[in-house]
Amino acid sequence: MTVAPAPPALAAAQLAPAAGPDGAVIEVHDGTRWVPVLPYADLVPGRGVAVLLGAEQVALFRDRAGHLHAVGNRDPFSGAQVISRGLLGSRGATPVVASPMYKQVFDLSTGTCLDEPTAPDGTPARLPVWRVRTTTSGT
């Protein structure tokens, strides 16, 4: 059996309006500037991808409506960098991702865990959230 290697983290990574014209690029704000991450067309609806924003791993998602979400990739319950492999869904009108480790569900707009208020280490159970947008210029 041949196993394909895992894709490398992409160098560079809230809710963005549905957009996706030919040539659109996804950008994430690092707190100082907008950083181009990858072409919008390369992010499959309903799936996530891990990207690097500086030294931080970010889970980037495109939901089936075309909205973009960027949250921390580290699961606060397991410590593993796995949120980008989580399952997208909703609780009512709230877009969520379920961690693939212990299945806690996180609000993609706020990063808050909807199942438990604190992580095992006693810190608030939440993921950092980044602003994300699409642009046709890539700058």
GROMACS .gro file of C-alpha atoms in nm, residues 74-79 104-106 110-129:
model
   29
   74ARG     CA    1  -0.417   2.376   1.825
   75ASP     CA    2  -0.688   2.177   2.004
   76PRO     CA    3  -0.688   2.309   2.364
   77PHE     CA    4  -0.803   1.969   2.497
   78SER     CA    5  -0.540   1.744   2.338
   79GLY     CA    6  -0.267   1.997   2.255
  104GLN     CA    7  -1.544   1.929   2.130
  105VAL     CA    8  -1.726   2.182   1.911
  106PHE     CA    9  -1.594   2.536   1.857
  110THR     CA   10  -1.566   3.355   1.825
  111GLY     CA   11  -1.343   3.051   1.884
  112THR     CA   12  -1.542   2.960   2.197
  113CYS     CA   13  -1.589   2.593   2.283
  114LEU     CA   14  -1.963   2.524   2.296
  115ASP     CA   15  -1.924   2.203   2.499
  116GLU     CA   16  -1.689   2.287   2.786
  117PRO     CA   17  -1.588   2.624   2.936
  118THR     CA   18  -1.231   2.529   3.032
  119ALA     CA   19  -0.952   2.317   2.889
  120PRO     CA   20  -0.783   2.049   3.104
  121ASP     CA   21  -0.511   2.299   3.205
  122GLY     CA   22  -0.775   2.535   3.351
  123THR     CA   23  -0.752   2.798   3.077
  124PRO     CA   24  -1.060   2.912   2.882
  125ALA     CA   25  -1.150   2.660   2.611
  126ARG     CA   26  -1.129   2.875   2.300
  127LEU     CA   27  -0.941   2.905   1.975
  128PRO     CA   28  -0.782   3.229   1.856
  129VAL     CA   29  -0.970   3.383   1.559
   0.00000   0.00000   0.00000
